JSON list of C-alpha atoms in Angstrom, two decimals:
[
{"chain": "A", "resi": 1, "resn": "MET", "atom": "CA", "xyz": [99.53, -15.15, 8.21]},
{"chain": "A", "resi": 2, "resn": "ALA", "atom": "CA", "xyz": [99.92, -18.48, 6.12]},
{"chain": "A", "resi": 3, "resn": "GLU", "atom": "CA", "xyz": [103.18, -19.79, 6.14]},
{"chain": "A", "resi": 4, "resn": "LYS", "atom": "CA", "xyz": [105.29, -19.65, 3.29]},
{"chain": "A", "resi": 5, "resn": "LEU", "atom": "CA", "xyz": [105.46, -23.44, 1.30]},
{"chain": "A", "resi": 6, "resn": "THR", "atom": "CA", "xyz": [108.54, -22.19, -0.86]},
{"chain": "A", "resi": 7, "resn": "ASP", "atom": "CA", "xyz": [111.24, -24.74, -1.04]},
{"chain": "A", "resi": 8, "resn": "GLN", "atom": "CA", "xyz": [109.49, -26.98, 1.33]},
{"chain": "A", "resi": 9, "resn": "VAL", "atom": "CA", "xyz": [109.83, -30.68, 0.70]},
{"chain": "A", "resi": 10, "resn": "VAL", "atom": "CA", "xyz": [106.64, -32.43, -0.12]},
{"chain": "A", "resi": 11, "resn": "ILE", "atom": "CA", "xyz": [105.59, -35.87, -0.91]},
{"chain": "A", "resi": 12, "resn": "VAL", "atom": "CA", "xyz": [102.13, -36.65, -2.63]},
{"chain": "A", "resi": 13, "resn": "VAL", "atom": "CA", "xyz": [100.84, -40.32, -2.58]},
{"chain": "A", "resi": 14, "resn": "GLY", "atom": "CA", "xyz": [98.32, -40.74, -5.44]},
{"chain": "A", "resi": 15, "resn": "ALA", "atom": "CA", "xyz": [99.23, -38.10, -7.75]},
{"chain": "A", "resi": 16, "resn": "SER", "atom": "CA", "xyz": [97.94, -39.23, -10.70]},
{"chain": "A", "resi": 17, "resn": "SER", "atom": "CA", "xyz": [94.39, -38.10, -10.33]},
{"chain": "A", "resi": 18, "resn": "GLY", "atom": "CA", "xyz": [91.84, -36.26, -9.07]},
{"chain": "A", "resi": 19, "resn": "ILE", "atom": "CA", "xyz": [92.38, -35.13, -5.76]},
{"chain": "A", "resi": 20, "resn": "GLY", "atom": "CA", "xyz": [95.89, -36.28, -5.63]},
{"chain": "A", "resi": 21, "resn": "ARG", "atom": "CA", "xyz": [96.98, -34.73, -8.91]},
{"chain": "A", "resi": 22, "resn": "GLU", "atom": "CA", "xyz": [95.24, -31.48, -8.30]},
{"chain": "A", "resi": 23, "resn": "THR", "atom": "CA", "xyz": [97.16, -31.21, -4.80]},
{"chain": "A", "resi": 24, "resn": "ALA", "atom": "CA", "xyz": [100.70, -31.76, -6.49]},
{"chain": "A", "resi": 25, "resn": "ILE", "atom": "CA", "xyz": [99.23, -29.08, -8.77]},
{"chain": "A", "resi": 26, "resn": "LEU", "atom": "CA", "xyz": [98.82, -26.82, -6.06]},
{"chain": "A", "resi": 27, "resn": "PHE", "atom": "CA", "xyz": [101.49, -27.06, -4.26]},
{"chain": "A", "resi": 28, "resn": "ALA", "atom": "CA", "xyz": [103.71, -26.36, -6.92]},
{"chain": "A", "resi": 29, "resn": "ARG", "atom": "CA", "xyz": [102.71, -23.58, -7.60]},
{"chain": "A", "resi": 30, "resn": "GLU", "atom": "CA", "xyz": [103.16, -22.44, -3.99]},
{"chain": "A", "resi": 31, "resn": "GLY", "atom": "CA", "xyz": [107.16, -23.33, -4.86]},
{"chain": "A", "resi": 32, "resn": "ALA", "atom": "CA", "xyz": [107.53, -26.42, -3.08]},
{"chain": "A", "resi": 33, "resn": "ARG", "atom": "CA", "xyz": [109.43, -29.30, -3.93]},
{"chain": "A", "resi": 34, "resn": "VAL", "atom": "CA", "xyz": [107.05, -31.96, -4.82]},
{"chain": "A", "resi": 35, "resn": "VAL", "atom": "CA", "xyz": [107.11, -35.32, -5.19]},
{"chain": "A", "resi": 36, "resn": "ALA", "atom": "CA", "xyz": [104.15, -36.98, -7.27]},
{"chain": "A", "resi": 37, "resn": "ALA", "atom": "CA", "xyz": [104.13, -40.97, -6.30]},
{"chain": "A", "resi": 38, "resn": "ALA", "atom": "CA", "xyz": [101.53, -42.80, -8.06]},
{"chain": "A", "resi": 39, "resn": "ARG", "atom": "CA", "xyz": [101.48, -46.61, -10.11]},
{"chain": "A", "resi": 40, "resn": "ARG", "atom": "CA", "xyz": [100.51, -44.63, -13.29]},
{"chain": "A", "resi": 41, "resn": "GLU", "atom": "CA", "xyz": [103.50, -43.40, -14.79]},
{"chain": "A", "resi": 42, "resn": "GLU", "atom": "CA", "xyz": [101.90, -42.16, -17.66]},
{"chain": "A", "resi": 43, "resn": "ARG", "atom": "CA", "xyz": [99.83, -40.14, -15.86]},
{"chain": "A", "resi": 44, "resn": "LEU", "atom": "CA", "xyz": [102.38, -38.66, -14.19]},
{"chain": "A", "resi": 45, "resn": "ARG", "atom": "CA", "xyz": [104.68, -37.52, -17.08]},
{"chain": "A", "resi": 46, "resn": "GLY", "atom": "CA", "xyz": [101.86, -36.04, -18.15]},
{"chain": "A", "resi": 47, "resn": "LEU", "atom": "CA", "xyz": [101.49, -34.19, -15.24]},
{"chain": "A", "resi": 48, "resn": "GLN", "atom": "CA", "xyz": [105.43, -33.08, -15.26]},
{"chain": "A", "resi": 49, "resn": "GLN", "atom": "CA", "xyz": [104.94, -31.90, -18.64]},
{"chain": "A", "resi": 50, "resn": "GLU", "atom": "CA", "xyz": [102.07, -29.59, -18.32]},
{"chain": "A", "resi": 51, "resn": "LEU", "atom": "CA", "xyz": [103.77, -28.53, -14.82]},
{"chain": "A", "resi": 52, "resn": "ALA", "atom": "CA", "xyz": [106.78, -27.75, -16.93]},
{"chain": "A", "resi": 53, "resn": "ALA", "atom": "CA", "xyz": [104.57, -25.86, -19.46]},
{"chain": "A", "resi": 54, "resn": "GLU", "atom": "CA", "xyz": [103.86, -23.35, -16.48]},
{"chain": "A", "resi": 55, "resn": "GLY", "atom": "CA", "xyz": [107.51, -23.27, -15.49]},
{"chain": "A", "resi": 56, "resn": "PHE", "atom": "CA", "xyz": [106.96, -25.41, -11.99]},
{"chain": "A", "resi": 57, "resn": "ALA", "atom": "CA", "xyz": [109.12, -28.38, -11.56]},
{"chain": "A", "resi": 58, "resn": "ILE", "atom": "CA", "xyz": [108.19, -31.55, -9.81]},
{"chain": "A", "resi": 59, "resn": "GLU", "atom": "CA", "xyz": [109.92, -34.47, -9.35]},
{"chain": "A", "resi": 60, "resn": "ILE", "atom": "CA", "xyz": [107.54, -37.90, -10.07]},
{"chain": "A", "resi": 61, "resn": "ALA", "atom": "CA", "xyz": [108.04, -41.47, -8.92]},
{"chain": "A", "resi": 62, "resn": "ILE", "atom": "CA", "xyz": [106.67, -44.95, -9.59]},
{"chain": "A", "resi": 63, "resn": "ALA", "atom": "CA", "xyz": [105.20, -46.23, -6.34]},
{"chain": "A", "resi": 64, "resn": "ASP", "atom": "CA", "xyz": [102.75, -48.56, -5.26]},
{"chain": "A", "resi": 65, "resn": "ALA", "atom": "CA", "xyz": [101.15, -47.37, -1.80]},
{"chain": "A", "resi": 66, "resn": "ALA", "atom": "CA", "xyz": [100.10, -51.05, -1.09]},
{"chain": "A", "resi": 67, "resn": "LYS", "atom": "CA", "xyz": [103.60, -52.38, -1.05]},
{"chain": "A", "resi": 68, "resn": "VAL", "atom": "CA", "xyz": [105.82, -50.85, 2.28]},
{"chain": "A", "resi": 69, "resn": "GLY", "atom": "CA", "xyz": [108.77, -51.06, 0.29]},
{"chain": "A", "resi": 70, "resn": "ASP", "atom": "CA", "xyz": [107.52, -48.72, -2.23]},
{"chain": "A", "resi": 71, "resn": "MET", "atom": "CA", "xyz": [106.80, -46.40, 0.58]},
{"chain": "A", "resi": 72, "resn": "GLU", "atom": "CA", "xyz": [110.29, -46.89, 2.01]},
{"chain": "A", "resi": 73, "resn": "ARG", "atom": "CA", "xyz": [112.17, -46.45, -1.13]},
{"chain": "A", "resi": 74, "resn": "LEU", "atom": "CA", "xyz": [109.92, -43.41, -1.94]},
{"chain": "A", "resi": 75, "resn": "VAL", "atom": "CA", "xyz": [110.92, -41.25, 1.05]},
{"chain": "A", "resi": 76, "resn": "ALA", "atom": "CA", "xyz": [114.38, -42.08, 0.82]},
{"chain": "A", "resi": 77, "resn": "ASP", "atom": "CA", "xyz": [114.88, -41.33, -2.37]},
{"chain": "A", "resi": 78, "resn": "THR", "atom": "CA", "xyz": [113.41, -38.01, -1.85]},
{"chain": "A", "resi": 79, "resn": "ARG", "atom": "CA", "xyz": [115.68, -37.40, 1.24]},
{"chain": "A", "resi": 80, "resn": "ALA", "atom": "CA", "xyz": [119.04, -38.18, -1.02]},
{"chain": "A", "resi": 81, "resn": "LYS", "atom": "CA", "xyz": [117.40, -35.68, -3.70]},
{"chain": "A", "resi": 82, "resn": "PHE", "atom": "CA", "xyz": [115.63, -32.58, -1.54]},
{"chain": "A", "resi": 83, "resn": "GLY", "atom": "CA", "xyz": [116.61, -33.25, 2.27]},
{"chain": "A", "resi": 84, "resn": "GLU", "atom": "CA", "xyz": [114.05, -34.02, 4.59]},
{"chain": "A", "resi": 85, "resn": "VAL", "atom": "CA", "xyz": [110.20, -34.23, 4.25]},
{"chain": "A", "resi": 86, "resn": "ASP", "atom": "CA", "xyz": [108.26, -31.27, 5.46]},
{"chain": "A", "resi": 87, "resn": "ILE", "atom": "CA", "xyz": [104.64, -32.61, 4.31]},
{"chain": "A", "resi": 88, "resn": "LEU", "atom": "CA", "xyz": [103.21, -36.31, 3.67]},
{"chain": "A", "resi": 89, "resn": "VAL", "atom": "CA", "xyz": [99.99, -36.03, 1.85]},
{"chain": "A", "resi": 90, "resn": "TYR", "atom": "CA", "xyz": [98.12, -39.46, 1.68]},
{"chain": "A", "resi": 91, "resn": "ASN", "atom": "CA", "xyz": [96.14, -39.66, -0.71]},
{"chain": "A", "resi": 92, "resn": "THR", "atom": "CA", "xyz": [95.47, -43.02, -2.24]},
{"chain": "A", "resi": 93, "resn": "GLY", "atom": "CA", "xyz": [92.22, -44.70, -2.50]},
{"chain": "A", "resi": 94, "resn": "THR", "atom": "CA", "xyz": [89.96, -46.95, -4.55]},
{"chain": "A", "resi": 95, "resn": "ASN", "atom": "CA", "xyz": [86.75, -49.00, -3.83]},
{"chain": "A", "resi": 96, "resn": "THR", "atom": "CA", "xyz": [85.24, -51.80, -6.18]},
{"chain": "A", "resi": 97, "resn": "LYS", "atom": "CA", "xyz": [81.67, -52.21, -7.47]},
{"chain": "A", "resi": 98, "resn": "ASP", "atom": "CA", "xyz": [80.99, -55.85, -5.27]},
{"chain": "A", "resi": 99, "resn": "ARG", "atom": "CA", "xyz": [81.66, -54.10, -2.27]},
{"chain": "A", "resi": 100, "resn": "ALA", "atom": "CA", "xyz": [77.88, -55.31, -1.11]},
{"chain": "A", "resi": 101, "resn": "LEU", "atom": "CA", "xyz": [78.20, -57.91, 1.65]},
{"chain": "A", "resi": 102, "resn": "THR", "atom": "CA", "xyz": [76.87, -60.28, -0.39]},
{"chain": "A", "resi": 103, "resn": "ARG", "atom": "CA", "xyz": [79.43, -60.00, -3.42]},
{"chain": "A", "resi": 104, "resn": "LEU", "atom": "CA", "xyz": [82.57, -58.86, -0.58]},
{"chain": "A", "resi": 105, "resn": "THR", "atom": "CA", "xyz": [85.19, -61.92, -0.93]},
{"chain": "A", "resi": 106, "resn": "PRO", "atom": "CA", "xyz": [88.26, -62.60, 0.99]},
{"chain": "A", "resi": 107, "resn": "ALA", "atom": "CA", "xyz": [90.32, -61.39, -1.71]},
{"chain": "A", "resi": 108, "resn": "LEU", "atom": "CA", "xyz": [88.59, -57.70, -2.41]},
{"chain": "A", "resi": 109, "resn": "TRP", "atom": "CA", "xyz": [88.72, -57.18, 1.48]},
{"chain": "A", "resi": 110, "resn": "ASP", "atom": "CA", "xyz": [92.34, -57.52, 1.38]},
{"chain": "A", "resi": 111, "resn": "MET", "atom": "CA", "xyz": [92.92, -55.52, -1.81]},
{"chain": "A", "resi": 112, "resn": "MET", "atom": "CA", "xyz": [90.85, -52.42, 0.41]},
{"chain": "A", "resi": 113, "resn": "ILE", "atom": "CA", "xyz": [92.23, -52.59, 2.86]},
{"chain": "A", "resi": 114, "resn": "SER", "atom": "CA", "xyz": [95.98, -52.43, 1.84]},
{"chain": "A", "resi": 115, "resn": "VAL", "atom": "CA", "xyz": [95.40, -49.78, -0.89]},
{"chain": "A", "resi": 116, "resn": "ASN", "atom": "CA", "xyz": [93.05, -47.51, 1.44]},
{"chain": "A", "resi": 117, "resn": "LEU", "atom": "CA", "xyz": [94.47, -48.26, 5.12]},
{"chain": "A", "resi": 118, "resn": "ASN", "atom": "CA", "xyz": [97.86, -50.49, 5.09]},
{"chain": "A", "resi": 119, "resn": "GLY", "atom": "CA", "xyz": [99.32, -47.60, 2.58]},
{"chain": "A", "resi": 120, "resn": "ALA", "atom": "CA", "xyz": [98.79, -45.15, 4.58]},
{"chain": "A", "resi": 121, "resn": "TYR", "atom": "CA", "xyz": [100.72, -46.79, 7.79]},
{"chain": "A", "resi": 122, "resn": "TYR", "atom": "CA", "xyz": [103.65, -47.64, 5.05]},
{"chain": "A", "resi": 123, "resn": "ALA", "atom": "CA", "xyz": [103.81, -44.24, 4.07]},
{"chain": "A", "resi": 124, "resn": "THR", "atom": "CA", "xyz": [103.48, -42.87, 7.90]},
{"chain": "A", "resi": 125, "resn": "GLN", "atom": "CA", "xyz": [106.06, -45.46, 9.11]},
{"chain": "A", "resi": 126, "resn": "ALA", "atom": "CA", "xyz": [108.91, -44.47, 6.44]},
{"chain": "A", "resi": 127, "resn": "VAL", "atom": "CA", "xyz": [108.49, -40.87, 7.44]},
{"chain": "A", "resi": 128, "resn": "LEU", "atom": "CA", "xyz": [108.22, -40.50, 10.83]},
{"chain": "A", "resi": 129, "resn": "PRO", "atom": "CA", "xyz": [111.71, -41.22, 12.37]},
{"chain": "A", "resi": 130, "resn": "SER", "atom": "CA", "xyz": [113.03, -38.27, 10.39]},
{"chain": "A", "resi": 131, "resn": "MET", "atom": "CA", "xyz": [110.46, -35.90, 10.83]},
{"chain": "A", "resi": 132, "resn": "ARG", "atom": "CA", "xyz": [110.69, -37.37, 14.68]},
{"chain": "A", "resi": 133, "resn": "ALA", "atom": "CA", "xyz": [114.50, -36.78, 14.56]},
{"chain": "A", "resi": 134, "resn": "ARG", "atom": "CA", "xyz": [113.85, -32.80, 13.34]},
{"chain": "A", "resi": 135, "resn": "LYS", "atom": "CA", "xyz": [111.09, -32.31, 15.48]},
{"chain": "A", "resi": 136, "resn": "SER", "atom": "CA", "xyz": [108.65, -31.19, 12.46]},
{"chain": "A", "resi": 137, "resn": "GLY", "atom": "CA", "xyz": [106.41, -32.75, 10.34]},
{"chain": "A", "resi": 138, "resn": "HIS", "atom": "CA", "xyz": [103.34, -32.28, 8.78]},
{"chain": "A", "resi": 139, "resn": "LEU", "atom": "CA", "xyz": [100.91, -35.19, 7.39]},
{"chain": "A", "resi": 140, "resn": "ILE", "atom": "CA", "xyz": [97.90, -34.96, 5.76]},
{"chain": "A", "resi": 141, "resn": "TYR", "atom": "CA", "xyz": [95.66, -37.61, 5.05]},
{"chain": "A", "resi": 142, "resn": "VAL", "atom": "CA", "xyz": [92.51, -37.37, 2.68]},
{"chain": "A", "resi": 143, "resn": "SER", "atom": "CA", "xyz": [89.64, -39.92, 4.24]},
{"chain": "A", "resi": 144, "resn": "SER", "atom": "CA", "xyz": [85.82, -39.96, 3.23]},
{"chain": "A", "resi": 145, "resn": "ILE", "atom": "CA", "xyz": [82.85, -38.64, 5.22]},
{"chain": "A", "resi": 146, "resn": "SER", "atom": "CA", "xyz": [81.76, -43.17, 4.64]},
{"chain": "A", "resi": 147, "resn": "GLY", "atom": "CA", "xyz": [84.96, -43.22, 7.79]},
{"chain": "A", "resi": 148, "resn": "LEU", "atom": "CA", "xyz": [82.94, -40.83, 10.00]},
{"chain": "A", "resi": 149, "resn": "MET", "atom": "CA", "xyz": [78.94, -41.67, 9.10]},
{"chain": "A", "resi": 150, "resn": "ALA", "atom": "CA", "xyz": [77.49, -45.13, 7.72]},
{"chain": "A", "resi": 151, "resn": "ASP", "atom": "CA", "xyz": [76.44, -45.22, 3.99]},
{"chain": "A", "resi": 152, "resn": "VAL", "atom": "CA", "xyz": [76.52, -47.38, 1.33]},
{"chain": "A", "resi": 153, "resn": "SER", "atom": "CA", "xyz": [79.84, -46.94, 0.27]},
{"chain": "A", "resi": 154, "resn": "GLY", "atom": "CA", "xyz": [80.20, -50.90, 1.47]},
{"chain": "A", "resi": 155, "resn": "ALA", "atom": "CA", "xyz": [82.31, -52.45, 5.10]},
{"chain": "A", "resi": 156, "resn": "ALA", "atom": "CA", "xyz": [85.28, -52.59, 3.52]},
{"chain": "A", "resi": 157, "resn": "TYR", "atom": "CA", "xyz": [86.05, -49.38, 2.34]},
{"chain": "A", "resi": 158, "resn": "GLN", "atom": "CA", "xyz": [84.16, -47.42, 5.40]},
{"chain": "A", "resi": 159, "resn": "ALA", "atom": "CA", "xyz": [86.24, -49.73, 7.59]},
{"chain": "A", "resi": 160, "resn": "ALA", "atom": "CA", "xyz": [89.37, -48.59, 5.78]},
{"chain": "A", "resi": 161, "resn": "LYS", "atom": "CA", "xyz": [88.41, -45.09, 5.65]},
{"chain": "A", "resi": 162, "resn": "ARG", "atom": "CA", "xyz": [87.41, -45.11, 9.26]},
{"chain": "A", "resi": 163, "resn": "GLY", "atom": "CA", "xyz": [90.88, -47.04, 10.13]},
{"chain": "A", "resi": 164, "resn": "VAL", "atom": "CA", "xyz": [92.72, -43.93, 8.66]},
{"chain": "A", "resi": 165, "resn": "LEU", "atom": "CA", "xyz": [91.34, -41.47, 10.62]},
{"chain": "A", "resi": 166, "resn": "GLY", "atom": "CA", "xyz": [92.07, -43.73, 13.58]},
{"chain": "A", "resi": 167, "resn": "LEU", "atom": "CA", "xyz": [95.99, -43.80, 12.25]},
{"chain": "A", "resi": 168, "resn": "ALA", "atom": "CA", "xyz": [95.64, -40.11, 12.18]},
{"chain": "A", "resi": 169, "resn": "HIS", "atom": "CA", "xyz": [94.43, -38.96, 15.40]},
{"chain": "A", "resi": 170, "resn": "ALA", "atom": "CA", "xyz": [97.09, -41.83, 17.29]},
{"chain": "A", "resi": 171, "resn": "VAL", "atom": "CA", "xyz": [100.03, -40.18, 15.15]},
{"chain": "A", "resi": 172, "resn": "ARG", "atom": "CA", "xyz": [99.17, -37.01, 16.28]},
{"chain": "A", "resi": 173, "resn": "VAL", "atom": "CA", "xyz": [98.45, -37.87, 20.02]},
{"chain": "A", "resi": 174, "resn": "GLU", "atom": "CA", "xyz": [101.70, -39.84, 20.02]},
{"chain": "A", "resi": 175, "resn": "GLU", "atom": "CA", "xyz": [104.15, -37.49, 18.12]},
{"chain": "A", "resi": 176, "resn": "LYS", "atom": "CA", "xyz": [102.87, -33.87, 19.38]},
{"chain": "A", "resi": 177, "resn": "GLU", "atom": "CA", "xyz": [106.11, -33.28, 21.37]},
{"chain": "A", "resi": 178, "resn": "ASN", "atom": "CA", "xyz": [107.96, -34.08, 18.94]},
{"chain": "A", "resi": 179, "resn": "GLY", "atom": "CA", "xyz": [106.63, -31.68, 16.11]},
{"chain": "A", "resi": 180, "resn": "ILE", "atom": "CA", "xyz": [104.66, -32.97, 14.25]},
{"chain": "A", "resi": 181, "resn": "ARG", "atom": "CA", "xyz": [100.72, -32.82, 13.07]},
{"chain": "A", "resi": 182, "resn": "THR", "atom": "CA", "xyz": [98.54, -34.56, 11.40]},
{"chain": "A", "resi": 183, "resn": "CYS", "atom": "CA", "xyz": [94.61, -33.71, 9.79]},
{"chain": "A", "resi": 184, "resn": "VAL", "atom": "CA", "xyz": [92.54, -36.10, 8.35]},
{"chain": "A", "resi": 185, "resn": "VAL", "atom": "CA", "xyz": [90.91, -34.27, 5.09]},
{"chain": "A", "resi": 186, "resn": "CYS", "atom": "CA", "xyz": [86.82, -36.53, 4.87]},
{"chain": "A", "resi": 187, "resn": "PRO", "atom": "CA", "xyz": [85.46, -35.14, 1.76]},
{"chain": "A", "resi": 188, "resn": "GLY", "atom": "CA", "xyz": [81.57, -35.60, 1.15]},
{"chain": "A", "resi": 189, "resn": "LEU", "atom": "CA", "xyz": [80.97, -37.01, -2.89]},
{"chain": "A", "resi": 190, "resn": "VAL", "atom": "CA", "xyz": [83.91, -35.71, -5.42]},
{"chain": "A", "resi": 191, "resn": "ASP", "atom": "CA", "xyz": [83.65, -36.34, -8.63]},
{"chain": "A", "resi": 192, "resn": "THR", "atom": "CA", "xyz": [86.31, -38.48, -9.41]},
{"chain": "A", "resi": 193, "resn": "GLU", "atom": "CA", "xyz": [87.82, -41.20, -11.29]},
{"chain": "A", "resi": 194, "resn": "ILE", "atom": "CA", "xyz": [86.44, -43.31, -8.32]},
{"chain": "A", "resi": 195, "resn": "LEU", "atom": "CA", "xyz": [82.76, -43.23, -9.39]},
{"chain": "A", "resi": 196, "resn": "GLU", "atom": "CA", "xyz": [83.65, -45.21, -11.93]},
{"chain": "A", "resi": 197, "resn": "ASN", "atom": "CA", "xyz": [83.87, -47.98, -9.06]},
{"chain": "A", "resi": 198, "resn": "ARG", "atom": "CA", "xyz": [80.22, -47.58, -8.16]},
{"chain": "A", "resi": 199, "resn": "PRO", "atom": "CA", "xyz": [77.71, -50.52, -9.15]},
{"chain": "A", "resi": 200, "resn": "VAL", "atom": "CA", "xyz": [75.63, -47.44, -9.96]},
{"chain": "A", "resi": 201, "resn": "LYS", "atom": "CA", "xyz": [77.08, -44.30, -11.09]},
{"chain": "A", "resi": 202, "resn": "PRO", "atom": "CA", "xyz": [74.98, -41.32, -9.72]},
{"chain": "A", "resi": 203, "resn": "ALA", "atom": "CA", "xyz": [73.16, -39.11, -11.41]},
{"chain": "A", "resi": 204, "resn": "ALA", "atom": "CA", "xyz": [74.08, -36.20, -14.14]},
{"chain": "A", "resi": 205, "resn": "GLU", "atom": "CA", "xyz": [72.39, -33.79, -11.82]},
{"chain": "A", "resi": 206, "resn": "THR", "atom": "CA", "xyz": [73.69, -34.70, -8.29]},
{"chain": "A", "resi": 207, "resn": "LEU", "atom": "CA", "xyz": [77.66, -34.73, -10.15]},
{"chain": "A", "resi": 208, "resn": "ALA", "atom": "CA", "xyz": [76.41, -31.40, -10.81]},
{"chain": "A", "resi": 209, "resn": "LYS", "atom": "CA", "xyz": [76.32, -30.56, -6.66]},
{"chain": "A", "resi": 210, "resn": "ALA", "atom": "CA", "xyz": [79.37, -32.43, -6.53]},
{"chain": "A", "resi": 211, "resn": "LEU", "atom": "CA", "xyz": [82.74, -31.54, -4.90]},
{"chain": "A", "resi": 212, "resn": "ARG", "atom": "CA", "xyz": [85.71, -31.37, -7.58]},
{"chain": "A", "resi": 213, "resn": "PRO", "atom": "CA", "xyz": [89.25, -32.78, -7.41]},
{"chain": "A", "resi": 214, "resn": "GLY", "atom": "CA", "xyz": [90.56, -28.80, -6.76]},
{"chain": "A", "resi": 215, "resn": "ASP", "atom": "CA", "xyz": [87.88, -27.95, -3.83]},
{"chain": "A", "resi": 216, "resn": "VAL", "atom": "CA", "xyz": [89.70, -30.38, -1.81]},
{"chain": "A", "resi": 217, "resn": "ALA", "atom": "CA", "xyz": [92.59, -29.96, -2.86]},
{"chain": "A", "resi": 218, "resn": "GLU", "atom": "CA", "xyz": [92.54, -25.96, -2.05]},
{"chain": "A", "resi": 219, "resn": "ALA", "atom": "CA", "xyz": [91.60, -27.20, 1.78]},
{"chain": "A", "resi": 220, "resn": "ILE", "atom": "CA", "xyz": [94.75, -29.55, 1.72]},
{"chain": "A", "resi": 221, "resn": "LEU", "atom": "CA", "xyz": [97.25, -26.29, 0.94]},
{"chain": "A", "resi": 222, "resn": "LEU", "atom": "CA", "xyz": [94.78, -24.28, 3.68]},
{"chain": "A", "resi": 223, "resn": "VAL", "atom": "CA", "xyz": [95.70, -26.75, 6.19]},
{"chain": "A", "resi": 224, "resn": "ALA", "atom": "CA", "xyz": [99.53, -27.61, 5.07]},
{"chain": "A", "resi": 225, "resn": "LYS", "atom": "CA", "xyz": [100.00, -23.42, 5.42]},
{"chain": "A", "resi": 226, "resn": "LEU", "atom": "CA", "xyz": [98.59, -22.80, 8.65]},
{"chain": "A", "resi": 227, "resn": "PRO", "atom": "CA", "xyz": [101.61, -21.98, 11.10]},
{"chain": "A", "resi": 228, "resn": "ALA", "atom": "CA", "xyz": [103.83, -24.86, 13.01]},
{"chain": "A", "resi": 229, "resn": "ARG", "atom": "CA", "xyz": [101.67, -23.68, 16.44]},
{"chain": "A", "resi": 230, "resn": "ALA", "atom": "CA", "xyz": [98.34, -24.45, 14.49]},
{"chain": "A", "resi": 231, "resn": "VAL", "atom": "CA", "xyz": [96.56, -27.67, 13.95]},
{"chain": "A", "resi": 232, "resn": "VAL", "atom": "CA", "xyz": [93.39, -29.12, 12.25]},
{"chain": "A", "resi": 233, "resn": "PRO", "atom": "CA", "xyz": [93.20, -32.69, 13.49]},
{"chain": "A", "resi": 234, "resn": "GLU", "atom": "CA", "xyz": [89.90, -32.77, 11.34]},
{"chain": "A", "resi": 235, "resn": "MET", "atom": "CA", "xyz": [88.14, -31.74, 8.57]},
{"chain": "A", "resi": 236, "resn": "GLN", "atom": "CA", "xyz": [84.79, -32.45, 6.75]},
{"chain": "A", "resi": 237, "resn": "LEU", "atom": "CA", "xyz": [84.12, -31.08, 3.70]},
{"chain": "A", "resi": 238, "resn": "LEU", "atom": "CA", "xyz": [80.58, -31.52, 1.82]},
{"chain": "A", "resi": 239, "resn": "PRO", "atom": "CA", "xyz": [79.06, -30.03, -0.77]},
{"chain": "A", "resi": 240, "resn": "THR", "atom": "CA", "xyz": [76.24, -27.95, 0.08]},
{"chain": "A", "resi": 241, "resn": "TYR", "atom": "CA", "xyz": [73.61, -29.89, -1.11]},
{"chain": "A", "resi": 242, "resn": "LEU", "atom": "CA", "xyz": [74.29, -31.53, 2.25]}
]
């Protein structure tokens, strides 16, 4: 039987759009105490108002995942307001049109690794001590199928997304005796704003077959509702045309 998420404290990092936004919505509708975090305050306030109209309250937090201080403050503020964090969903990610090695620069590389990988570690290290102390916690990371197989998404993106898989699996191995679970979700093509950062956006017929953000959010929710005795270390979620 699926676990109830009522009153569980959930932080969603990268909640202003796409998969993160849909994830925050689903958790709120399940009765969780959701803290939706991102850099874009206007987007977060719109999400908050949309859910309030449905009768669901969420908290929002303006935070940059690439800044360790922001992630530490996010976790500290959440614990002060709601108590211990039960679930962390790390969804923040970006790419660049200048992804080919002929155009990639050290500055672009650093930005890509900072947002896509370092942020995942910053959020993890901020929340782990309290989870470890109470012998409970679930960390869910959104990576990409690009983290598992070579494609044209670029060296920086692939390196970062593979790094997220390594981080997730290392945390699980080291912390499983402390009751901490991890899952890393690797979606295929999803129709989100990140596609605007492709050199050439996918054709309309391809996008029509792509996953929707809500598809990935549903998978995250499914994993989160598993009983504490069960764990899904890694999940691939692909459009059926692949």
